[in-house]
């Protein structure tokens, strides 16, 4: 997802138990900004705690500006109920845009996005052609059942489908 956007803004609700659950998913590492939402009422304290925890995590995950960007990710809190923090988040988004435009990172990211989109389209088209192949379509139904049941490994089933698609002589018959 991060290669599809100009600014990766991660919105995190407070008080979900494990405040750093996003780290496990690897999403915090790619965020340009982290915003803890619902920072009002009885969740204000939880939002402050989440902000502190995510700020610490960002310092550990992205300790330097070695990536060549002048931008150091940080954490903010916001409340849509009271409006607190919304203007500040917008201002930081504009700051981000100014900084990445000024250093040339914006255009570089766009160039990389175009290459990524190229290969995304190729993958999509190839998968469509692959799935529309008559023999692949016929065999895939049975192989999916066998994979689900644990009778065939996903790798073996995939290789069988590829062999059929590429019209290779299949040496091991999957039954």
CSV table of C-alpha atoms in Angstrom, one decimal, residues 26 30 50 83 96 99 112 123 126 142 174:
chain,number,residue,atom,x,y,z
A,26,UNK,CA,4.9,-4.3,9.9
A,30,UNK,CA,6.3,2.4,6.6
A,50,UNK,CA,-0.9,5.1,22.6
A,83,UNK,CA,-12.0,18.7,16.3
A,96,UNK,CA,5.4,16.7,4.5
A,99,UNK,CA,9.6,18.7,2.3
A,112,UNK,CA,9.1,4.1,-8.5
A,123,UNK,CA,0.8,-9.7,-12.6
A,126,UNK,CA,-1.0,-12.9,-16.2
A,142,UNK,CA,-9.6,-30.5,-7.6
A,174,UNK,CA,-1.6,-35.3,-8.6
